[in-house]
Amino acid sequence: MNKSILIIGACGQIGTELTLKLRELHPNECIIASDIRQGSKELMKSGPFEVINALEYESILAVINKHKITDVYLMAAMLSATAEKFPEKAWELNMNSLFNVLNIAKEGIVKKVFWPSSMAVFGPSTPKENTPQFTIMEPTTVYGISKQTGERWCEYYHKKYGVDVRSIRYPGVISWKTKPGGGTTDYAIDIYHQAILEENYTSYLSSETKLPMMYMDDAIKATIQIMDADENSIKIRSSYNLAAVSFTPEDVASAIKKVIPNFKLNYAIDFRQDIADSWPDSIDDSEAQKDWGWKPSFNLKEITLNMIQNLTETYKNSNV
Ligand code: NAD
C-alpha cells in the first residue's frame, strides 16, 4: 500500500520545507499539508492543503479518514521564546496536539507518527558539553517542560500500545525560505537577513553564547531518514539527540565577514539569554548515528554561504 502523509503545522518554518521535500519524493496527492493558517505562496500551490486545528481531535480525524493517511508529522507547537509569554497556551497546544495524534495512532488509524522534540528538554543541571543522550534533564522553560513531557508520553504510547512514534531533538534550525516561529535561536537566521539588508545586527544573545544549530536541509534529511528507517532500528522511543554544528554569535559574525567584510555585530541582551544559558553548548548524537545512520552535511561556512546566496537572491527578486 502506498504511503499517504499528513503534515500538521505545515506552514511553519520546518513544516514548509518538509512538505516541499516530501512532495519531491512522493506523488503530490499523497502529501497533505495542513495548518490553522495559510502558508507561503510556494507551499500553497505545491499540492493539497486542509485547514486543521491540532487541538481538535475530530478535525484531525476527518482529514485522516478523507485522505486515508498512513503517516502523520505533527509540526504544530508554540516555540520557546513565545511560550515564555503564554505559558498555559503553550502547554495546551504542545501537549493536547500530541495526545490527539497519539490517540489516533493508538486506535490503529495511522501507522506512523513523527513528533519533534528539542534540545530544550535539557536544563541548567545537564552537562553542557557533548550532552549525552541519557542524562539529567531538568528543563526550566515552559517549552522544555512540554517537550520533555511529550517525550515521556511518546515512549509510553510505544511501550504500552505499540504506537510507532519516532522523534528527534532538533537543535536550532537555520533556514531562508520561511521566517522562524519565535524560538531562542532565531538570531542565527535574523543575523543573515540584517547582514544583507543593513550590514549590521544587534544580537539579543551575548557574544560567547554557544548553542547547537543545524541547517534546514540537514533537519529535513534527519526527519525523513528516521521515518524511513526500519522499525526495529529505532531503539529510542522518547527522542534522539541530533547534532550538526555549535557556534556563538561571534562565530557567525566572523563567517559573515568573510563574505560581507563591513558587517558589524552589536549586542542588546534580553530575556532569551536566560533560556539559551539553560541549554547545551554541544550535543552527542552517537545513538542516532548508530541506530539509523544519521550524519550531518553542513558546517558553519557552508550554512553561511547558502544563507547569504539564497537570501540575496530572494531580496533581489522582491525588490527590497
Ligand atoms: P513554527 O512556529 O514555524 O510553525 C508551527 C506551525 O504550527 C505554524 O505554521 C502554526 O500556524 C501552526 N499551528 C499553531 N497552532 C496550530 C494549531 N492549533 N493547529 C494547527 N496548526 C497550528 O515552528 P517550527 O520552527 O516549524 O517548528 C516545528 C516543530 O519543530 C515544533 O514542534 C518545534 O517545537 C520543533 N522545533 C523547532 C526548532 C527550530 O529551530 N525551528 C528547534 C527545535 C524544535
Short mmCIF file of C-alpha atoms and ligand atoms in Angstrom, two decimals:
data_model
loop_
_atom_site.label_atom_id
_atom_site.label_comp_id
_atom_site.label_asym_id
_atom_site.label_seq_id
_atom_site.Cartn_x
_atom_site.Cartn_y
_atom_site.Cartn_z
CA MET A 1 0.00 0.00 0.00
CA ASN A 2 1.22 3.50 -0.84
CA LYS A 3 2.11 5.94 1.89
CA SER A 4 -0.22 8.86 2.44
CA ILE A 5 1.27 11.57 4.62
CA LEU A 6 -0.35 14.36 6.68
CA ILE A 7 1.77 17.27 7.92
CA ILE A 8 0.10 19.24 10.74
CA GLY A 9 1.65 22.71 11.15
CA ALA A 10 2.84 22.59 7.52
CA CYS A 11 3.02 26.39 7.15
CA GLY A 12 5.73 26.89 9.77
CA GLN A 13 9.49 27.18 9.39
CA ILE A 14 10.20 23.43 9.30
CA GLY A 15 6.77 22.22 8.09
CA THR A 16 7.01 24.26 4.87
CA GLU A 17 10.31 22.77 3.76
CA LEU A 18 9.38 19.29 4.98
CA THR A 19 6.20 19.38 2.88
CA LEU A 20 8.04 20.61 -0.22
CA LYS A 21 10.70 17.89 0.17
CA LEU A 22 8.12 15.13 0.69
CA ARG A 23 6.35 16.34 -2.46
CA GLU A 24 9.60 15.89 -4.39
CA LEU A 25 9.84 12.30 -3.13
CA HIS A 26 6.21 11.09 -3.39
CA PRO A 27 3.22 11.71 -5.67
CA ASN A 28 1.73 15.12 -4.80
CA GLU A 29 -1.74 13.81 -3.98
CA CYS A 30 -0.21 11.61 -1.22
CA ILE A 31 1.24 14.55 0.72
CA ILE A 32 -1.45 16.56 2.55
CA ALA A 33 -0.35 19.84 4.10
CA SER A 34 -2.43 21.30 6.95
CA ASP A 35 -2.33 24.22 9.36
CA ILE A 36 -4.69 26.69 11.07
CA ARG A 37 -3.47 29.38 8.68
CA GLN A 38 -2.40 29.74 5.05
CA GLY A 39 1.29 29.29 4.21
CA SER A 40 3.68 30.78 1.66
CA LYS A 41 2.62 31.02 -1.99
CA GLU A 42 5.12 28.31 -2.90
CA LEU A 43 3.66 25.93 -0.32
CA MET A 44 0.00 26.67 -1.07
CA LYS A 45 0.36 26.00 -4.79
CA SER A 46 2.56 22.91 -4.35
CA GLY A 47 -0.27 20.45 -3.54
CA PRO A 48 -3.33 19.61 -1.40
CA PHE A 49 -4.00 21.71 1.72
CA GLU A 50 -6.54 21.25 4.54
CA VAL A 51 -7.34 23.54 7.46
CA ILE A 52 -6.78 21.65 10.72
CA ASN A 53 -6.78 22.87 14.30
CA ALA A 54 -4.41 20.46 16.02
CA LEU A 55 -6.35 20.97 19.26
CA GLU A 56 -9.48 19.43 17.71
CA TYR A 57 -9.36 15.62 17.59
CA GLU A 58 -12.32 15.41 15.22
CA SER A 59 -10.83 17.91 12.79
CA ILE A 60 -7.62 15.83 12.53
CA LEU A 61 -9.54 12.56 12.28
CA ALA A 62 -11.79 13.83 9.46
CA VAL A 63 -8.79 14.73 7.28
CA ILE A 64 -7.03 11.45 8.11
CA ASN A 65 -10.11 9.48 7.06
CA LYS A 66 -10.72 11.60 3.95
CA HIS A 67 -7.18 11.07 2.61
CA LYS A 68 -6.56 7.57 4.05
CA ILE A 69 -3.50 8.88 5.87
CA THR A 70 -0.85 6.36 6.97
CA ASP A 71 1.86 8.67 8.41
CA VAL A 72 1.48 11.90 10.44
CA TYR A 73 4.16 14.54 11.01
CA LEU A 74 2.98 16.76 13.89
CA MET A 75 4.90 20.04 13.49
CA ALA A 76 2.44 22.42 15.23
CA ALA A 77 3.79 23.81 18.51
CA MET A 78 4.46 27.04 20.39
CA LEU A 79 8.21 27.68 20.43
CA SER A 80 10.48 28.61 23.35
CA ALA A 81 10.51 32.42 23.38
CA THR A 82 6.77 32.79 22.66
CA ALA A 83 5.92 30.05 25.17
CA GLU A 84 7.55 32.07 27.98
CA LYS A 85 4.99 34.83 27.23
CA PHE A 86 1.98 32.48 27.05
CA PRO A 87 2.85 29.52 29.33
CA GLU A 88 -0.63 28.00 29.61
CA LYS A 89 -1.42 28.33 25.91
CA ALA A 90 1.94 26.74 25.08
CA TRP A 91 1.24 23.84 27.41
CA GLU A 92 -2.24 23.38 25.92
CA LEU A 93 -1.04 23.39 22.31
CA ASN A 94 2.14 21.38 22.78
CA MET A 95 0.52 18.65 24.90
CA ASN A 96 -3.02 18.34 23.54
CA SER A 97 -1.99 18.28 19.88
CA LEU A 98 0.35 15.40 20.74
CA PHE A 99 -2.34 13.50 22.67
CA ASN A 100 -4.75 13.89 19.75
CA VAL A 101 -2.31 12.36 17.29
CA LEU A 102 -1.04 9.64 19.66
CA ASN A 103 -4.63 8.61 20.43
CA ILE A 104 -5.48 8.35 16.73
CA ALA A 105 -2.36 6.18 16.24
CA LYS A 106 -3.30 4.08 19.28
CA GLU A 107 -6.58 3.21 17.55
CA GLY A 108 -4.54 1.86 14.61
CA ILE A 109 -5.99 4.50 12.26
CA VAL A 110 -2.49 5.67 11.21
CA LYS A 111 0.69 3.59 11.12
CA LYS A 112 3.50 6.01 11.96
CA VAL A 113 3.89 9.33 13.80
CA PHE A 114 6.73 11.85 13.75
CA TRP A 115 6.81 14.33 16.61
CA PRO A 116 9.74 16.71 17.07
CA SER A 117 11.32 17.29 20.44
CA SER A 118 14.06 19.83 21.09
CA MET A 119 17.38 20.39 22.83
CA ALA A 120 15.18 22.48 25.19
CA VAL A 121 14.47 19.24 27.11
CA PHE A 122 17.84 19.83 28.79
CA GLY A 123 18.33 22.31 31.62
CA PRO A 124 20.99 24.07 33.70
CA SER A 125 21.90 20.89 35.61
CA THR A 126 22.59 18.92 32.38
CA PRO A 127 26.27 18.51 31.34
CA LYS A 128 26.74 21.30 28.77
CA GLU A 129 29.49 19.91 26.54
CA ASN A 130 28.71 16.94 24.33
CA THR A 131 25.42 16.44 26.19
CA PRO A 132 24.72 12.68 26.30
CA GLN A 133 21.55 11.00 25.06
CA PHE A 134 20.69 9.82 28.57
CA THR A 135 21.47 12.40 31.24
CA ILE A 136 19.99 14.74 33.85
CA MET A 137 17.01 16.57 32.35
CA GLU A 138 15.56 19.40 34.43
CA PRO A 139 14.28 21.94 31.87
CA THR A 140 13.43 25.38 33.26
CA THR A 141 11.35 26.72 30.34
CA VAL A 142 7.67 26.02 29.64
CA TYR A 143 8.65 24.86 26.18
CA GLY A 144 11.32 22.49 27.53
CA ILE A 145 8.94 21.08 30.13
CA SER A 146 6.32 20.44 27.42
CA LYS A 147 8.88 18.73 25.15
CA GLN A 148 10.26 16.56 27.93
CA THR A 149 6.75 15.53 28.98
CA GLY A 150 5.92 14.83 25.32
CA GLU A 151 8.93 12.53 25.10
CA ARG A 152 7.75 10.55 28.13
CA TRP A 153 4.29 10.15 26.57
CA CYS A 154 5.74 9.05 23.20
CA GLU A 155 7.78 6.35 24.92
CA TYR A 156 4.74 5.33 27.00
CA TYR A 157 2.44 5.04 23.95
CA HIS A 158 5.08 2.95 22.18
CA LYS A 159 5.62 0.58 25.12
CA LYS A 160 2.03 0.33 26.27
CA TYR A 161 0.10 0.48 22.98
CA GLY A 162 2.74 -0.32 20.33
CA VAL A 163 2.43 3.10 18.67
CA ASP A 164 5.21 3.56 16.08
CA VAL A 165 6.17 7.09 17.10
CA ARG A 166 9.58 8.50 16.18
CA SER A 167 11.22 11.66 17.39
CA ILE A 168 14.37 13.76 17.25
CA ARG A 169 15.55 16.60 19.46
CA TYR A 170 16.17 19.34 16.92
CA PRO A 171 18.84 21.91 17.74
CA GLY A 172 18.27 25.49 16.44
CA VAL A 173 17.27 25.16 12.78
CA ILE A 174 18.61 27.73 10.29
CA SER A 175 16.77 28.42 7.04
CA TRP A 176 15.99 31.13 4.50
CA LYS A 177 12.62 30.16 2.93
CA THR A 178 10.28 30.73 5.87
CA LYS A 179 10.75 33.11 8.80
CA PRO A 180 11.36 31.41 12.18
CA GLY A 181 8.46 30.98 14.60
CA GLY A 182 9.56 32.55 17.92
CA GLY A 183 12.44 30.41 19.15
CA THR A 184 15.53 31.37 21.15
CA THR A 185 17.87 30.50 18.26
CA ASP A 186 16.07 32.82 15.78
CA TYR A 187 19.05 35.23 15.97
CA ALA A 188 21.06 32.82 13.82
CA ILE A 189 18.56 33.46 10.99
CA ASP A 190 17.83 37.17 11.58
CA ILE A 191 21.56 37.92 11.54
CA TYR A 192 21.81 36.85 7.87
CA HIS A 193 18.77 38.94 6.84
CA GLN A 194 20.18 42.02 8.56
CA ALA A 195 23.71 41.41 7.24
CA ILE A 196 22.32 41.60 3.70
CA LEU A 197 19.88 44.48 4.31
CA GLU A 198 21.84 46.69 6.78
CA GLU A 199 25.34 45.24 7.13
CA ASN A 200 24.81 45.17 10.90
CA TYR A 201 22.84 43.22 13.50
CA THR A 202 22.04 43.62 17.19
CA SER A 203 22.13 40.26 18.95
CA TYR A 204 19.90 39.51 21.94
CA LEU A 205 22.32 36.73 23.00
CA SER A 206 25.81 37.52 24.32
CA SER A 207 28.95 37.08 22.21
CA GLU A 208 30.07 33.86 23.93
CA THR A 209 26.68 32.06 23.95
CA LYS A 210 27.40 28.78 22.19
CA LEU A 211 24.40 26.74 21.01
CA PRO A 212 23.87 23.62 18.89
CA MET A 213 22.50 24.50 15.43
CA MET A 214 21.66 22.81 12.13
CA TYR A 215 20.94 23.86 8.54
CA MET A 216 17.36 23.18 7.39
CA ASP A 217 18.48 20.70 4.73
CA ASP A 218 20.08 18.57 7.44
CA ALA A 219 16.99 18.83 9.68
CA ILE A 220 14.73 17.67 6.83
CA LYS A 221 17.15 14.90 5.90
CA ALA A 222 17.12 13.60 9.51
CA THR A 223 13.32 13.82 9.74
CA ILE A 224 12.73 11.80 6.58
CA GLN A 225 15.57 9.38 7.40
CA ILE A 226 14.20 8.45 10.83
CA MET A 227 10.69 7.98 9.38
CA ASP A 228 12.03 5.77 6.57
CA ALA A 229 14.22 3.67 8.89
CA ASP A 230 13.32 0.06 9.62
CA GLU A 231 11.02 -0.10 12.67
CA ASN A 232 13.42 -2.39 14.55
CA SER A 233 16.33 0.04 14.14
CA ILE A 234 14.52 2.69 16.19
CA LYS A 235 15.70 1.75 19.68
CA ILE A 236 14.87 5.03 21.41
CA ARG A 237 11.17 5.90 21.55
CA SER A 238 11.45 9.06 23.65
CA SER A 239 13.59 11.18 21.28
CA TYR A 240 17.05 11.04 19.68
CA ASN A 241 19.76 13.64 20.28
CA LEU A 242 20.66 15.25 16.94
CA ALA A 243 23.65 17.48 16.20
CA ALA A 244 25.44 19.19 13.35
CA VAL A 245 27.36 22.35 14.42
CA SER A 246 27.73 24.52 17.52
CA PHE A 247 28.59 28.21 17.40
CA THR A 248 28.36 31.62 19.11
CA PRO A 249 27.08 34.92 17.65
CA GLU A 250 30.77 35.94 17.24
CA ASP A 251 31.45 32.78 15.20
CA VAL A 252 28.56 33.60 12.82
CA ALA A 253 29.73 37.22 12.55
CA SER A 254 33.26 36.05 11.57
CA ALA A 255 31.81 33.70 8.95
CA ILE A 256 29.59 36.51 7.55
CA LYS A 257 32.54 38.98 7.45
CA LYS A 258 34.36 36.66 5.06
CA VAL A 259 31.57 37.41 2.55
CA ILE A 260 30.35 40.85 3.75
CA PRO A 261 33.55 42.49 5.15
CA ASN A 262 31.80 45.61 6.57
CA PHE A 263 29.36 43.58 8.69
CA LYS A 264 29.11 44.79 12.32
CA LEU A 265 27.66 42.89 15.28
CA ASN A 266 26.24 44.74 18.33
CA TYR A 267 24.59 43.41 21.48
CA ALA A 268 21.39 44.20 23.42
CA ILE A 269 20.78 41.20 25.66
CA ASP A 270 17.17 40.30 26.52
CA PHE A 271 15.15 37.57 28.31
CA ARG A 272 16.17 34.97 25.76
CA GLN A 273 19.71 34.92 27.24
CA ASP A 274 18.41 33.03 30.30
CA ILE A 275 16.77 30.42 28.06
CA ALA A 276 19.94 29.99 26.00
CA ASP A 277 22.07 29.71 29.16
CA SER A 278 20.00 26.72 30.28
CA TRP A 279 20.67 24.76 27.07
CA PRO A 280 23.68 22.64 25.97
CA ASP A 281 26.75 24.03 24.15
CA SER A 282 27.10 20.88 22.09
CA ILE A 283 25.30 17.54 21.78
CA ASP A 284 26.37 13.91 21.47
CA ASP A 285 24.24 12.29 18.76
CA SER A 286 26.10 8.96 18.53
CA GLU A 287 22.90 6.95 19.21
CA ALA A 288 21.21 8.44 16.12
CA GLN A 289 24.37 7.75 14.10
CA LYS A 290 24.48 4.14 15.31
CA ASP A 291 20.76 3.26 15.10
CA TRP A 292 19.63 4.86 11.83
CA GLY A 293 22.77 6.18 10.19
CA TRP A 294 22.48 9.92 10.94
CA LYS A 295 25.27 12.13 9.54
CA PRO A 296 25.04 15.92 9.01
CA SER A 297 26.25 17.58 5.80
CA PHE A 298 26.52 21.35 6.52
CA ASN A 299 29.15 23.18 8.64
CA LEU A 300 29.01 26.89 9.58
CA LYS A 301 30.92 28.01 6.48
CA GLU A 302 28.54 26.13 4.17
CA ILE A 303 25.48 27.34 6.09
CA THR A 304 26.71 30.94 5.78
CA LEU A 305 27.40 30.72 2.04
CA ASN A 306 23.99 29.11 1.40
CA MET A 307 22.10 31.62 3.57
CA ILE A 308 23.76 34.68 2.01
CA GLN A 309 23.37 33.42 -1.55
CA ASN A 310 19.70 32.40 -1.17
CA LEU A 311 18.62 35.48 0.81
CA THR A 312 20.42 37.86 -1.56
CA GLU A 313 18.55 36.25 -4.45
CA THR A 314 15.22 36.40 -2.55
CA TYR A 315 15.61 40.10 -1.71
CA LYS A 316 16.69 40.91 -5.28
CA ASN A 317 13.56 39.22 -6.66
CA SER A 318 11.30 41.02 -4.18
CA ASN A 319 12.96 44.41 -4.98
CA VAL A 320 13.74 45.25 -1.35
P1 NAD B 1 6.71 27.31 13.58
O1 NAD B 1 6.23 28.12 14.74
O2 NAD B 1 7.48 27.97 12.49
O3 NAD B 1 5.48 26.55 12.92
C1 NAD B 1 4.44 25.97 13.66
C2 NAD B 1 3.21 25.92 12.78
O4 NAD B 1 2.15 25.35 13.56
C3 NAD B 1 2.72 27.29 12.31
O5 NAD B 1 2.56 27.30 10.91
C4 NAD B 1 1.39 27.50 13.03
O6 NAD B 1 0.42 28.20 12.26
C5 NAD B 1 0.97 26.05 13.24
N1 NAD B 1 0.00 25.94 14.34
C6 NAD B 1 -0.02 26.60 15.51
N2 NAD B 1 -1.10 26.25 16.24
C7 NAD B 1 -1.77 25.33 15.49
C8 NAD B 1 -2.96 24.60 15.69
N3 NAD B 1 -3.70 24.74 16.81
N4 NAD B 1 -3.34 23.74 14.73
C9 NAD B 1 -2.64 23.59 13.58
N5 NAD B 1 -1.50 24.27 13.34
C10 NAD B 1 -1.07 25.12 14.28
O7 NAD B 1 7.56 26.09 14.19
P2 NAD B 1 8.77 25.29 13.50
O8 NAD B 1 10.01 26.05 13.75
O9 NAD B 1 8.41 24.90 12.13
O10 NAD B 1 8.82 24.01 14.45
C11 NAD B 1 8.19 22.78 14.11
C12 NAD B 1 8.41 21.80 15.25
O11 NAD B 1 9.82 21.61 15.47
C13 NAD B 1 7.85 22.26 16.61
O12 NAD B 1 7.40 21.13 17.33
C14 NAD B 1 9.06 22.83 17.31
O13 NAD B 1 8.92 22.78 18.70
C15 NAD B 1 10.16 21.91 16.81
N6 NAD B 1 11.49 22.52 16.89
C16 NAD B 1 11.83 23.57 16.08
C17 NAD B 1 13.10 24.13 16.16
C18 NAD B 1 13.52 25.27 15.27
O14 NAD B 1 14.66 25.75 15.37
N7 NAD B 1 12.68 25.75 14.37
C19 NAD B 1 14.04 23.62 17.09
C20 NAD B 1 13.64 22.59 17.93
C21 NAD B 1 12.38 22.01 17.80
#
